[in-house]
Structure formats: C-alpha cells, structure tokens
PDB file of C-alpha atoms and ligand atoms in Angstrom:
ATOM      1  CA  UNK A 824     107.789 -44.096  -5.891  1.00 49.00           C
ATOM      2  CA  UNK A 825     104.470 -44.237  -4.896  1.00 57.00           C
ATOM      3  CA  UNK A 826     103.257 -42.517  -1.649  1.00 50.00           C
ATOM      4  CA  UNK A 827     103.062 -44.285   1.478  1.00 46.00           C
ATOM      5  CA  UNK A 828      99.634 -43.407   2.112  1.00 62.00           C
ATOM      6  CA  UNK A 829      98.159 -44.818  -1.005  1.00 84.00           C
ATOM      7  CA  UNK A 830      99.117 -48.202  -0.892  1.00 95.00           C
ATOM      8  CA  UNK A 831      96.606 -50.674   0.202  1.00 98.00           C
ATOM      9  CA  UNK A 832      96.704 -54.352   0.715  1.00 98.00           C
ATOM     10  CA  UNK A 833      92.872 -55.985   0.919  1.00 98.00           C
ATOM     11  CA  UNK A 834      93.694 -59.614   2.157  1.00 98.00           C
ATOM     12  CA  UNK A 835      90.434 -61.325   1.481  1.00 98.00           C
ATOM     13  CA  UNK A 836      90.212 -64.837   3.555  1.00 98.00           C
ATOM     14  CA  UNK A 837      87.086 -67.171   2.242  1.00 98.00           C
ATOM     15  CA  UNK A 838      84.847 -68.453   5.210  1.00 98.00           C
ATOM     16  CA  UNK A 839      86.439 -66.675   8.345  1.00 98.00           C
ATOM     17  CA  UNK A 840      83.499 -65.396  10.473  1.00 98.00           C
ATOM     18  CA  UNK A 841      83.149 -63.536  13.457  1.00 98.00           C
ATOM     19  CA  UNK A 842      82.246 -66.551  16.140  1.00 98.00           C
ATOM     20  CA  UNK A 843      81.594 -67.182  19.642  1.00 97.00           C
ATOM     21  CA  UNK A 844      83.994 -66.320  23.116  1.00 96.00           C
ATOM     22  CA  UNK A 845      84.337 -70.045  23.458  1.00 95.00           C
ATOM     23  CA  UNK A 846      88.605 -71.173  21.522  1.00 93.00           C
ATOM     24  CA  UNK A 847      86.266 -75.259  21.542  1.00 94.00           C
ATOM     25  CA  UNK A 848      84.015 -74.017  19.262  1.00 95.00           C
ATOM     26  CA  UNK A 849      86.286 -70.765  17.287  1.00 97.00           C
ATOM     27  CA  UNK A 850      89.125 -72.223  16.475  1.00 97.00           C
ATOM     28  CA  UNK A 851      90.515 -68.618  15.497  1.00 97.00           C
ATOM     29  CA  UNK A 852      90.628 -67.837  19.641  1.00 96.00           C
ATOM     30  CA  UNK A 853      93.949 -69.561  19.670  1.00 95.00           C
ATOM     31  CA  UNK A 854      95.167 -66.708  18.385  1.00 96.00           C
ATOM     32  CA  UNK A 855      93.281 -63.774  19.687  1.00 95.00           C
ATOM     33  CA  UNK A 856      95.843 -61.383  18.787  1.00 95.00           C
ATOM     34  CA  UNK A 857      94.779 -61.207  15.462  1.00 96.00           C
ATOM     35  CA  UNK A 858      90.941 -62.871  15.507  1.00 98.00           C
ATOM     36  CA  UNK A 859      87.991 -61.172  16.775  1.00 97.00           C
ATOM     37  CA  UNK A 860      85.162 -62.836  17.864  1.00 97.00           C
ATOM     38  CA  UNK A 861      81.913 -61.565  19.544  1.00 97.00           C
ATOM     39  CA  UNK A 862      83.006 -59.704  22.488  1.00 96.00           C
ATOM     40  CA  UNK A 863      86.634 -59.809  22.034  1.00 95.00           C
ATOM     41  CA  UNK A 864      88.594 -57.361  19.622  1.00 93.00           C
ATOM     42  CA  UNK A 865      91.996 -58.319  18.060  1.00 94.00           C
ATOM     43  CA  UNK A 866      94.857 -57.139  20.108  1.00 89.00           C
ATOM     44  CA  UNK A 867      97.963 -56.864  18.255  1.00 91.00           C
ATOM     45  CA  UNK A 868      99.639 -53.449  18.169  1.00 86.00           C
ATOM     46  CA  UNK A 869      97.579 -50.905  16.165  1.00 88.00           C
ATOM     47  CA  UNK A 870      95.108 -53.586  15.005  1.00 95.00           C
ATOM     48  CA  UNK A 871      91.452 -52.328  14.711  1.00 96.00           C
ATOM     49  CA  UNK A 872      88.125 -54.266  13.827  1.00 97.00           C
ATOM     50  CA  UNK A 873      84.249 -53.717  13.297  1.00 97.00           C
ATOM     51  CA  UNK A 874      81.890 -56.715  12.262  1.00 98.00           C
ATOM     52  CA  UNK A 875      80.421 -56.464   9.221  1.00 98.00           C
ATOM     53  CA  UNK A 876      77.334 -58.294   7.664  1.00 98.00           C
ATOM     54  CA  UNK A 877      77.727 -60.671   4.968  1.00 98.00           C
ATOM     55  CA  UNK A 878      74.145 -61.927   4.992  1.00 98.00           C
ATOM     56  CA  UNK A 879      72.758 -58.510   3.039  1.00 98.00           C
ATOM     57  CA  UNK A 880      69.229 -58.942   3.568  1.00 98.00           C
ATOM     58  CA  UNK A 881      68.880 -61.838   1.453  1.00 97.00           C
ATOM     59  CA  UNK A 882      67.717 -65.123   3.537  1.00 97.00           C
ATOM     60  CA  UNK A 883      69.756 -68.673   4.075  1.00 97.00           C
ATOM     61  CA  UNK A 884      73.717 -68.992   4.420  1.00 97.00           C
ATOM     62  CA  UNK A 885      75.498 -66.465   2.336  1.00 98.00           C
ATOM     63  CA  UNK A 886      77.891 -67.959  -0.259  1.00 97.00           C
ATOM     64  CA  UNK A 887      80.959 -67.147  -2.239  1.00 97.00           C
ATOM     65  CA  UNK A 888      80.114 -66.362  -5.566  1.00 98.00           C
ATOM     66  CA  UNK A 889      77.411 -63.685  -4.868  1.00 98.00           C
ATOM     67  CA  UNK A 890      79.755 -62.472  -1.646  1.00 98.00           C
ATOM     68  CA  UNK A 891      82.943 -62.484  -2.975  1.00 98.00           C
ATOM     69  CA  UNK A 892      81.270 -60.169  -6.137  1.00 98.00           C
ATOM     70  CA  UNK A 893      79.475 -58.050  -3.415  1.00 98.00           C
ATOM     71  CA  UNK A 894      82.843 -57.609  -1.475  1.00 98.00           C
ATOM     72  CA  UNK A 895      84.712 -56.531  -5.073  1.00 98.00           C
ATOM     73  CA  UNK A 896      81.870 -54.064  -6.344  1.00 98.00           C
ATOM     74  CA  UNK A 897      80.867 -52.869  -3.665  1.00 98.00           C
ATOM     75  CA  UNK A 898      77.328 -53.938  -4.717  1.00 98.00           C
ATOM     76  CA  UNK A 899      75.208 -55.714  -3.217  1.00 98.00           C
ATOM     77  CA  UNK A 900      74.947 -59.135  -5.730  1.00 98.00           C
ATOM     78  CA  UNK A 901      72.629 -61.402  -3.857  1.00 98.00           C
ATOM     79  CA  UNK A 902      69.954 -58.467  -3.644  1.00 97.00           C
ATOM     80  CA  UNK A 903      70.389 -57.941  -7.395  1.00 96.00           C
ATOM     81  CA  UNK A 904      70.361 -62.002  -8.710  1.00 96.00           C
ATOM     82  CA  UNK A 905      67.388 -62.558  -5.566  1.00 97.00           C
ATOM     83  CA  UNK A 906      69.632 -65.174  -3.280  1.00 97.00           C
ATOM     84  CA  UNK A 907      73.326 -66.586  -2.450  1.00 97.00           C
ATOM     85  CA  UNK A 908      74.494 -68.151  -5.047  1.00 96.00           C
ATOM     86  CA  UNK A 909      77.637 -70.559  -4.621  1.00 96.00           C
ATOM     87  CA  UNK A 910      80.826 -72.101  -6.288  1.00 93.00           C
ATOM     88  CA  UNK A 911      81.575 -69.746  -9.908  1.00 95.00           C
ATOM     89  CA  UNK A 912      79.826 -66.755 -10.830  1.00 96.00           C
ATOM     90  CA  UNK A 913      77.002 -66.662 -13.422  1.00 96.00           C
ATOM     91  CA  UNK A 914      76.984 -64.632 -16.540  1.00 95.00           C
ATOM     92  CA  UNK A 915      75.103 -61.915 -14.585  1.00 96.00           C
ATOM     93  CA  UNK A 916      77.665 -61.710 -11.858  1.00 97.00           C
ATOM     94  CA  UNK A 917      80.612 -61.813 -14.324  1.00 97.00           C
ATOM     95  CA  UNK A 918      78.970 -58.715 -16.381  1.00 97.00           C
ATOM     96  CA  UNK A 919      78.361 -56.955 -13.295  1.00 97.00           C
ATOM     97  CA  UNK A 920      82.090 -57.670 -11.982  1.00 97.00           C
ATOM     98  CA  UNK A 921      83.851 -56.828 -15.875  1.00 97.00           C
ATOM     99  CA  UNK A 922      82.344 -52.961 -15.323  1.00 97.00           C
ATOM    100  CA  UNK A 923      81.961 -52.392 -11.756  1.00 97.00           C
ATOM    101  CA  UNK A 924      85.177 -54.318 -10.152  1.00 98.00           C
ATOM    102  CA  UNK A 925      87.533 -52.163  -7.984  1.00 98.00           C
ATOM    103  CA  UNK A 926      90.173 -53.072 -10.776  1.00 98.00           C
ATOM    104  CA  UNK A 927      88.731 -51.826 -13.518  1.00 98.00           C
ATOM    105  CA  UNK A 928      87.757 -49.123 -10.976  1.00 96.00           C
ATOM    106  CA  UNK A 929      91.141 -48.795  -9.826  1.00 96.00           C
ATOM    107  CA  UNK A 930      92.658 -49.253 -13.481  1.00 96.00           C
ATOM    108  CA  UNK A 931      90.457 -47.026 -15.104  1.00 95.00           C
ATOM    109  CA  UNK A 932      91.455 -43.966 -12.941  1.00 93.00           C
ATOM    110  CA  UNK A 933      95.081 -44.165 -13.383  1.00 93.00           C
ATOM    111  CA  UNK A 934      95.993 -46.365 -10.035  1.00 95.00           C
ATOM    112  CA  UNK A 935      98.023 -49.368 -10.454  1.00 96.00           C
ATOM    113  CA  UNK A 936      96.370 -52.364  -8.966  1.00 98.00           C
ATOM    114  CA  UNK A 937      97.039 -55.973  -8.879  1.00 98.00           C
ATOM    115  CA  UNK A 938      96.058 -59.651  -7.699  1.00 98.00           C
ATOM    116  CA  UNK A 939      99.194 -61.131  -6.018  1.00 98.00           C
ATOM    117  CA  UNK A 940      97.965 -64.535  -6.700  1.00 98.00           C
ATOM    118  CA  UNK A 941      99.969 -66.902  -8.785  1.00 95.00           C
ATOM    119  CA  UNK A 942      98.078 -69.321 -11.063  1.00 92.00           C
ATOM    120  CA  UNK A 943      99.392 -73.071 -12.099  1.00 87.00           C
ATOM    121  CA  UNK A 944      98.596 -71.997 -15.865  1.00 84.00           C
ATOM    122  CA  UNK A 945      97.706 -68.797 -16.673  1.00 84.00           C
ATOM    123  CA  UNK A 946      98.596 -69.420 -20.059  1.00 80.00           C
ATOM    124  CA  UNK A 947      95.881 -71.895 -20.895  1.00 80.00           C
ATOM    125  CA  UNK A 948      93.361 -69.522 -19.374  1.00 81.00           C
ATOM    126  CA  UNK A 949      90.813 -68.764 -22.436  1.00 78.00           C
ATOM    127  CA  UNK A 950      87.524 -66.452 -22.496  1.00 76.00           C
ATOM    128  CA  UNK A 951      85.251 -69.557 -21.602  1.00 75.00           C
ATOM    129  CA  UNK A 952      87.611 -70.826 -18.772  1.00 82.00           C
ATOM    130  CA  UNK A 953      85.655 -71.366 -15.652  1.00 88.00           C
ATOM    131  CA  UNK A 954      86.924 -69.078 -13.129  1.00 93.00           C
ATOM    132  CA  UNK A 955      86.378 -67.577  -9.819  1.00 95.00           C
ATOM    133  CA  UNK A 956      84.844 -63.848  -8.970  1.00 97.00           C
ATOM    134  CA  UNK A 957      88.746 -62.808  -7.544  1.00 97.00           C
ATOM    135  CA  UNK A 958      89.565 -63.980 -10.986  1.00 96.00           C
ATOM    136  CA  UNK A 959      87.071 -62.167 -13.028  1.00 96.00           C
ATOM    137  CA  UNK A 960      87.117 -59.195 -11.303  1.00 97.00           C
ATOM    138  CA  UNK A 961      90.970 -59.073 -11.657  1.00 97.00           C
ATOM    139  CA  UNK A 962      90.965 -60.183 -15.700  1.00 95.00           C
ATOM    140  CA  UNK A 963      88.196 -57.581 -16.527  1.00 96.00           C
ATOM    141  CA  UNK A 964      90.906 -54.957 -15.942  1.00 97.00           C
ATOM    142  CA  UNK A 965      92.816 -56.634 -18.949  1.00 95.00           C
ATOM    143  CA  UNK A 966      96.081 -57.277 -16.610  1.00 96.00           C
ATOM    144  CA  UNK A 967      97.669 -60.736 -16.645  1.00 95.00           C
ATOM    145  CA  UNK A 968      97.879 -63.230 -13.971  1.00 96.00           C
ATOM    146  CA  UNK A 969     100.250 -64.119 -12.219  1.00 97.00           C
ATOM    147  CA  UNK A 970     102.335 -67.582 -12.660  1.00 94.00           C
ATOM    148  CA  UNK A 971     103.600 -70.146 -10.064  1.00 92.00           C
ATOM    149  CA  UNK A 972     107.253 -69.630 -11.644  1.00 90.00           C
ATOM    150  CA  UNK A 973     106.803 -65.907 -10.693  1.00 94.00           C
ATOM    151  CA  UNK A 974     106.745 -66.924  -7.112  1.00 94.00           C
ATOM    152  CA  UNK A 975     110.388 -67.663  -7.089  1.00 91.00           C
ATOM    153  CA  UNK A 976     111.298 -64.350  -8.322  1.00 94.00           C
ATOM    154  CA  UNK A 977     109.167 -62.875  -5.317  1.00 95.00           C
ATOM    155  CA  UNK A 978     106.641 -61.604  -7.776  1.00 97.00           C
ATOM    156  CA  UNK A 979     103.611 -64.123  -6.908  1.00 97.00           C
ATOM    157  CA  UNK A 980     102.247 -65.807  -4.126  1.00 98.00           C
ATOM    158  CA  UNK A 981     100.553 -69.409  -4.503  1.00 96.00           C
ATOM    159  CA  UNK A 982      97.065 -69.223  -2.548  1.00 96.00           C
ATOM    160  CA  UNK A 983      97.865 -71.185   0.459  1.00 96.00           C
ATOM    161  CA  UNK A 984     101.226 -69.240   0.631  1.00 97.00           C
ATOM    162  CA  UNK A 985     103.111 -72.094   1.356  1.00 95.00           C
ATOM    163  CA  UNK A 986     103.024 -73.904  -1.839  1.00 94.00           C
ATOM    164  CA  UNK A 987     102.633 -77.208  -0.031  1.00 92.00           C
ATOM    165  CA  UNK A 988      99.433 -77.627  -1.798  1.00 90.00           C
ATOM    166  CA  UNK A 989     101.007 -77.568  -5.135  1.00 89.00           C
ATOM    167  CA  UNK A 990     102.409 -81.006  -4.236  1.00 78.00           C
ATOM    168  CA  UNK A 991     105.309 -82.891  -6.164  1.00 71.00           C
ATOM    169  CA  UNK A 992     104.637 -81.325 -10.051  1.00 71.00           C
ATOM    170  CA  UNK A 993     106.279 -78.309  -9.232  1.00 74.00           C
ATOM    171  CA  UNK A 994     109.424 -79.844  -7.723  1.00 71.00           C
ATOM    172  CA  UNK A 995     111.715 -76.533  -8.087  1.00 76.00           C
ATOM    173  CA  UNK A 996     108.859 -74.524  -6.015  1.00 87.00           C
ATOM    174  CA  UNK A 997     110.434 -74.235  -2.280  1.00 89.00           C
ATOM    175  CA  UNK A 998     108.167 -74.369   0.707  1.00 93.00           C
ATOM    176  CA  UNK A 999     107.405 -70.672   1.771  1.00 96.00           C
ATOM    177  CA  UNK A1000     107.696 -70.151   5.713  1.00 97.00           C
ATOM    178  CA  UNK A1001     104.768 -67.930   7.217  1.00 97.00           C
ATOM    179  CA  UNK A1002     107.800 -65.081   6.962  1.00 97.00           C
ATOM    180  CA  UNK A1003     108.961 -65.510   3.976  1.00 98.00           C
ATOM    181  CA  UNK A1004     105.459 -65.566   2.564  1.00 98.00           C
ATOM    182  CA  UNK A1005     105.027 -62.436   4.167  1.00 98.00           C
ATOM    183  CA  UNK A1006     107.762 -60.635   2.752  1.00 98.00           C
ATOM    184  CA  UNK A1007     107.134 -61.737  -0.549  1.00 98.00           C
ATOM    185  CA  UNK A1008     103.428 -60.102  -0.740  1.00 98.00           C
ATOM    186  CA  UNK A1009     104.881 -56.990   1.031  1.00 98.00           C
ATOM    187  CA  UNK A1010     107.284 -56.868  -1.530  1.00 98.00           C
ATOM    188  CA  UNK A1011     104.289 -56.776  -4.205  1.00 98.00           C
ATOM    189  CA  UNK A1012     102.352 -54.712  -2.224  1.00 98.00           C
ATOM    190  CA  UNK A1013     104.815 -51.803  -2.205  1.00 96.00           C
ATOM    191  CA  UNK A1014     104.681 -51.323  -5.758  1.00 96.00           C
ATOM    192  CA  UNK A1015     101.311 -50.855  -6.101  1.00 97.00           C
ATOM    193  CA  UNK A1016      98.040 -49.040  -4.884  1.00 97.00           C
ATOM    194  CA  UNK A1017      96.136 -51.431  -4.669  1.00 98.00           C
ATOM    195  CA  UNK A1018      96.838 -55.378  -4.407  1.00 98.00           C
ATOM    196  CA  UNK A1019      94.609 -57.927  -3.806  1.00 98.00           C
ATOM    197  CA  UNK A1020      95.380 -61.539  -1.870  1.00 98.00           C
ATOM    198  CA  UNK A1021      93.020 -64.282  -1.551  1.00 98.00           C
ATOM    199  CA  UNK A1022      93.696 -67.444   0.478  1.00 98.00           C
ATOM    200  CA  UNK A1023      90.915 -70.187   0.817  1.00 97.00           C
ATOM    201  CA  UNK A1024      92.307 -72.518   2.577  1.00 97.00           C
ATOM    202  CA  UNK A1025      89.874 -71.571   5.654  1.00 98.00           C
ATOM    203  CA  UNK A1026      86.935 -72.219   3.430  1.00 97.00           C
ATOM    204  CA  UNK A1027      88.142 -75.932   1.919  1.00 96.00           C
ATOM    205  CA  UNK A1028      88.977 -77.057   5.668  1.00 97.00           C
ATOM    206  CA  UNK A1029      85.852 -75.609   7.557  1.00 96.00           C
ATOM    207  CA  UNK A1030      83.816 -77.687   5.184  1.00 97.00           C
ATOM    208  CA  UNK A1031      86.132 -80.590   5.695  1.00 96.00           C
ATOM    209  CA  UNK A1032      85.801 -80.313   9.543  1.00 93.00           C
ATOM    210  CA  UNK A1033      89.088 -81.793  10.496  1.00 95.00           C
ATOM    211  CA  UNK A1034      90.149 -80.023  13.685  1.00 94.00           C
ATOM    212  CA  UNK A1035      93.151 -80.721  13.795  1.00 96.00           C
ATOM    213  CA  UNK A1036      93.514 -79.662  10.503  1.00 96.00           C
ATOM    214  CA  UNK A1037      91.575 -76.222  10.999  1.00 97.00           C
ATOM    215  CA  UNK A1038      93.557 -75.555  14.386  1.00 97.00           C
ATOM    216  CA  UNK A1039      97.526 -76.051  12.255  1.00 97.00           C
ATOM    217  CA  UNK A1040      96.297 -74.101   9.148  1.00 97.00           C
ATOM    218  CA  UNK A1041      95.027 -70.799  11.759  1.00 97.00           C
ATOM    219  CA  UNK A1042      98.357 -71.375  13.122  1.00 97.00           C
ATOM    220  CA  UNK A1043     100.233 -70.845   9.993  1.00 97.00           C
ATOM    221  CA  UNK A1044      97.559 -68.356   8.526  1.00 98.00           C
ATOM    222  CA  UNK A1045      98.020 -66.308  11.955  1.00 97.00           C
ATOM    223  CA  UNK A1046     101.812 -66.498  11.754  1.00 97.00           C
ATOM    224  CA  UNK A1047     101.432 -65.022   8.350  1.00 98.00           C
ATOM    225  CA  UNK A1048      99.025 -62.422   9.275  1.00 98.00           C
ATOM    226  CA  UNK A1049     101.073 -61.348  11.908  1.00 97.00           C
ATOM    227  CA  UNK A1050     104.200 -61.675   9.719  1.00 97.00           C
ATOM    228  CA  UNK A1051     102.407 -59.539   6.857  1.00 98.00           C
ATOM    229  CA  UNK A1052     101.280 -56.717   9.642  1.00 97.00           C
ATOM    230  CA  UNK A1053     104.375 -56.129  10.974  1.00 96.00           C
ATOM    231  CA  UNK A1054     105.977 -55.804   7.480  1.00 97.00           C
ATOM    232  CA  UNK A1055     103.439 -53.583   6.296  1.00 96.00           C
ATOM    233  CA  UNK A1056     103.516 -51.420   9.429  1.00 94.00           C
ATOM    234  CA  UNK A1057     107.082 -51.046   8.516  1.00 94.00           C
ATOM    235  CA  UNK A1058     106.433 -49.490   4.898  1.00 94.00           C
ATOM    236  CA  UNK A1059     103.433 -48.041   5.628  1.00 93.00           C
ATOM    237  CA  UNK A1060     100.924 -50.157   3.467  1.00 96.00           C
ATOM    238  CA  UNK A1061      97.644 -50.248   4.658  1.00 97.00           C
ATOM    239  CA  UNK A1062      96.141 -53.196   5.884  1.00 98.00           C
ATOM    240  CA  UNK A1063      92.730 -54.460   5.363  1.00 98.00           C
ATOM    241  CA  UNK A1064      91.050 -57.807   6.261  1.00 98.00           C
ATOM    242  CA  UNK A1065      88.064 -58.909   5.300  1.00 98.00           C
ATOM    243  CA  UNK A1066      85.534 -62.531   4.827  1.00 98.00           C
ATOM    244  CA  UNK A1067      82.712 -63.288   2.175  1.00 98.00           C
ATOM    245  CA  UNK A1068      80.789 -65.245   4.950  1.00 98.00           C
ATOM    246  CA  UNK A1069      81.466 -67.240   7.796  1.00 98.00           C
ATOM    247  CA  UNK A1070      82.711 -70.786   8.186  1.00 98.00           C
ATOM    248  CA  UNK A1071      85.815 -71.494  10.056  1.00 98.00           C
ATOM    249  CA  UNK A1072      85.042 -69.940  13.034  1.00 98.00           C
ATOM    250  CA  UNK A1073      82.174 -72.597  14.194  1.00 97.00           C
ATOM    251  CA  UNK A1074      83.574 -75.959  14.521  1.00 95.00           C
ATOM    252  CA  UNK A1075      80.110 -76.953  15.764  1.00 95.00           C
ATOM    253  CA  UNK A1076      78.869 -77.210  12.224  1.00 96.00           C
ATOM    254  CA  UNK A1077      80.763 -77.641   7.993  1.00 95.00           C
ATOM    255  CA  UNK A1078      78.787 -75.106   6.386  1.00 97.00           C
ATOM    256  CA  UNK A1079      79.187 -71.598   5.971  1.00 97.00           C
ATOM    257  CA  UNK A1080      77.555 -69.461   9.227  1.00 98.00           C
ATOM    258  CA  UNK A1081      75.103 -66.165   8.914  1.00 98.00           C
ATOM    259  CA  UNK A1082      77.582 -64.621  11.578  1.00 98.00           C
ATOM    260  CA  UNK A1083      79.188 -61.276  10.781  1.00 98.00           C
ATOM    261  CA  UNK A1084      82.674 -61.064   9.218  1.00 98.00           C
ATOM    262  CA  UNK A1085      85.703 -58.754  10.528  1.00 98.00           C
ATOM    263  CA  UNK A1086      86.602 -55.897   8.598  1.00 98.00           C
ATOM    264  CA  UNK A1087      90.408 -55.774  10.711  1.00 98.00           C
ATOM    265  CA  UNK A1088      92.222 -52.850   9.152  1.00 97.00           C
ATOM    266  CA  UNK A1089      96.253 -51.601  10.783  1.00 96.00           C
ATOM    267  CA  UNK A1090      96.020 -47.707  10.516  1.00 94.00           C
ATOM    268  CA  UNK A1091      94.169 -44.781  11.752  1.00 92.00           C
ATOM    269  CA  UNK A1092      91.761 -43.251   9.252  1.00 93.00           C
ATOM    270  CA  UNK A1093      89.604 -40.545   9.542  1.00 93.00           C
ATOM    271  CA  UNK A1094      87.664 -42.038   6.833  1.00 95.00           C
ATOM    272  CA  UNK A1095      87.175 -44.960   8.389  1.00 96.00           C
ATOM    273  CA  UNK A1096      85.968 -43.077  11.722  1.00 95.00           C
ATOM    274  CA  UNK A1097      83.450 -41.074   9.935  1.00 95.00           C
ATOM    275  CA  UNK A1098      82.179 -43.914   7.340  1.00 95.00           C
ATOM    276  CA  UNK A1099      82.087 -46.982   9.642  1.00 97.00           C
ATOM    277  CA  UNK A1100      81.488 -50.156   7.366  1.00 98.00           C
ATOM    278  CA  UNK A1101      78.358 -52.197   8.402  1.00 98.00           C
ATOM    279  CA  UNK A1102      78.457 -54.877   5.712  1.00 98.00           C
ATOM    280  CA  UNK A1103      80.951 -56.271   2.419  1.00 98.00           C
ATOM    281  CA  UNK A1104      79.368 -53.894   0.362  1.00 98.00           C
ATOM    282  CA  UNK A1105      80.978 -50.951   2.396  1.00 98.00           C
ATOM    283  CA  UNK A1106      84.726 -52.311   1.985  1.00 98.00           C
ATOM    284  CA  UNK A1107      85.111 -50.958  -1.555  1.00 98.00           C
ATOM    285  CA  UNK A1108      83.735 -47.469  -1.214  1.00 97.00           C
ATOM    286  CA  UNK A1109      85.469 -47.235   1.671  1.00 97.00           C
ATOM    287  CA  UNK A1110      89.186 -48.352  -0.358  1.00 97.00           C
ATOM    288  CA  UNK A1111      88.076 -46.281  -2.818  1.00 96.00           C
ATOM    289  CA  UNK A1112      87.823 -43.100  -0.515  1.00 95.00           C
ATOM    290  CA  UNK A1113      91.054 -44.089   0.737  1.00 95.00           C
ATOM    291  CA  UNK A1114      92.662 -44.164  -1.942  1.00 94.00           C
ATOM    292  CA  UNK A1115      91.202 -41.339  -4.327  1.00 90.00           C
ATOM    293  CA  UNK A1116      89.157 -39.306  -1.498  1.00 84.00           C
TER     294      UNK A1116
HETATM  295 ZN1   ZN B1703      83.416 -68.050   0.185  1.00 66.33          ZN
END
C-alpha cells in the first residue's frame, strides 16, 4: 500500500483561465464552488487557490505546446524556444520533455507514476507518431498508454470522461456519468504517486464559442470535479488543478487569454504555505517537494 500522503492527482484542464466577477462573460461563475475568478476564491469544503501566470515573460497569447511542456518540466519552454508556440511540440520541446518530464522524474526515483488517459490506439503509436506534450512527457518514461478497452475495466479514462466523444465505433463503451467518471480516476489514482489527467474539452469549445455548449460542458466538468474532490478527500489523494493558459473563461473573445490560471489544490501543505506558486513553472517543483521533500 502506498501512503496516503504521497499520492497526488495533477488534473491538468487546457484553456481554463482565471476571468472576470461577471458569470455573462466567465462562464465558469456558474459554478463558483469550484472556479475562481478575479476576486472570488473557490468555495467548496477545503478547496484552496492562488493564480498563477501562464504568460512567463514571453509576449502575445500563451499556447499549449510551449505551456503544457512548461507546466510538465517545470521549465520555463517559451523563454528557452523565444515565444508560444502552439498545436504539437517541436523536436526541441520533445528533447527537453524525454529528460526533464516529472515522469521520467518521477520514474527515475523509484515513484510509480502514470497518465490515466486512455488512447483509441495505442498500439499503432510508432516513434514518428505526432503526439501531444501530455503524451511525450508520459512515453519518455517508457510506460505504456493506456487503451479505450481499459476503460471498462476501470483502468482508463477517455479525455472527455464521458466517452460521448468517441461516438458510435466503440459501441460496447458505456456513457460515463460525472460520478462514475470520478470513481474510476480515483480508483487509478490510489495506486499510484503520481497520476496525471488531462481533459481538453474546455480548450476545443472556447475556440468554438458556442455558449451553450461551453455553459453544459462546465456543468458536467464541475460535476466531475466536485465528484473527483470528494472521492479523493475520502482516500486522502491530493488534489491539484491547474491550466496551460486561459480560454474558457472569456466568452467575450475564441482565443486563448493572457489572464492567470488557478493552481486549486484540496489539502493543507506546509509546503505549499512556504513555496507559494506564482506561475506553471512552479507546479512541478512544488509536486516534486511534495512528494520526495
Ligand atoms: Zn492549451
């Protein structure tokens, strides 16, 4: 068994900002017991958050590929390649992410850790496959990935956690309510010290701009959240949530946003106290103190 105190879940949400007071133009204030936004702090029981910066000193909208690797290094990636860059991860990013990821990290100091993601085909997945930073810095530890039939044995969960997006082709695949979803990654997360989730869904629809779209996917990613928290306060996992960059919470505009990201974590640290994050590249010294002091 491992011990209560060193398991950590890092749910990393693409495009989920820190945005204005206003629920008509942040969508995420329909649920304020979870969401911060610029003068109001999350208030669900034992829930704690501090902004963090996502821009890094680097000028125009911050973007995923140079964020995500600054979030999973710890480094600070758009600095080091000179400006956001978007979509997949050049070579320099994916050399940077096969020795400095917290899974090789993680890995290479004796602590399990794993990426709770299931993928359609992980077999077909070759060393020239284009794939994401989450993926790269997860595969550079030499651990499979997860499969979409693993998320019927409770071992996977499918990036929008519902599996609605994987449509008709996987026929067998049930729909996943918000709890269910919930106690599936819990279920992961207990095993290990440190997993990883990643939903996008918040990213795909903030470009899209469909508000009625935005407003029922915060509901379901909210009922999850809260789902997951309350599970996890249960066991004792801890609980971090974190952004790349902004999007979702400004419906006044499709593109990502230079506003600050939460870093929303369920526990009382000491470490956290004493080595407040200020931007992404603080999340994974900070799990890494947590973890192995
Ligand atoms: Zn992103």
């Amino acid at each position: 068994m491992l011990k209560a105190s060193r398991k950590i879940l890092l749910i990393f949400i693409d495009g989920l900002g820190i945005g204005e007071d206003d629920p008509r133009l942040n969508p995420l204030l329909h649920h304020p017991d979870i969401w911060p936004a610029k003068n109001h702090k999350p208030d669900f029981n034992g829930l704690s958050n501090i902004p963090i910066d996502a821009c890094l000193g680097v000028e125009g909208l911050p973007q995923s590929a140079t964020g995500q690797t600054a979030l999973l290094t710890g480094i600070n990636a758009p600095k080091l390649v000179g400006k956001h860059l978007q979509g997949f991860p050049s070579r320099k990013l994916i050399e940077l992410l096969k020795n400095e990821s917290i899974f090789v990290h993680l890995t290479r100091n004796g602590y399990n850790a794993t990426f709770a993601n299931a993928y359609r085909h992980p077999e077909d997945i070759t060393p020239f496959s284009r794939l994401s930073v989450t993926s790269h810095a997860f595969k550079a530890s030499g651990q499979p990935f997860r499969s979409v039939e693993q998320i019927e044995k409770r071992e996977a969960l499918y990036h929008d956690f519902t599996n609605r997006s994987l449509g008709d082709k996987w026929g067998d695949i049930p729909i996943l309510s918000a709890q269910e979803a919930a106690d599936i990654l819990v279920g992961i997360a207990k095993k290990e010290h440190f997993t990883l989730y990643e939903h996008f869904m918040t990213d795909i629809l903030g470009h899209k701009g469909d508000k009625s779209a935005i407003l029922s996917l915060i509901r379901q990613l909210s009922d999850f959240i809260h789902s997951t928290l309350t599970l996890a306060n249960e066991e004792g996992i801890k609980i971090i949530i974190t952004s790349d960059h902004g999007n979702i919470e400004d419906s006044s505009v499709k593109t990502h946003t230079r506003n600050s990201v939460p870093f929303i974590w369920n526990f009382d640290s000491e470490i956290i106290d004493e080595n407040q994050p200020e931007r992404i590249t603080d999340v994974i010294p900070l799990i890494k103190k947590i973890l192995i002091g």
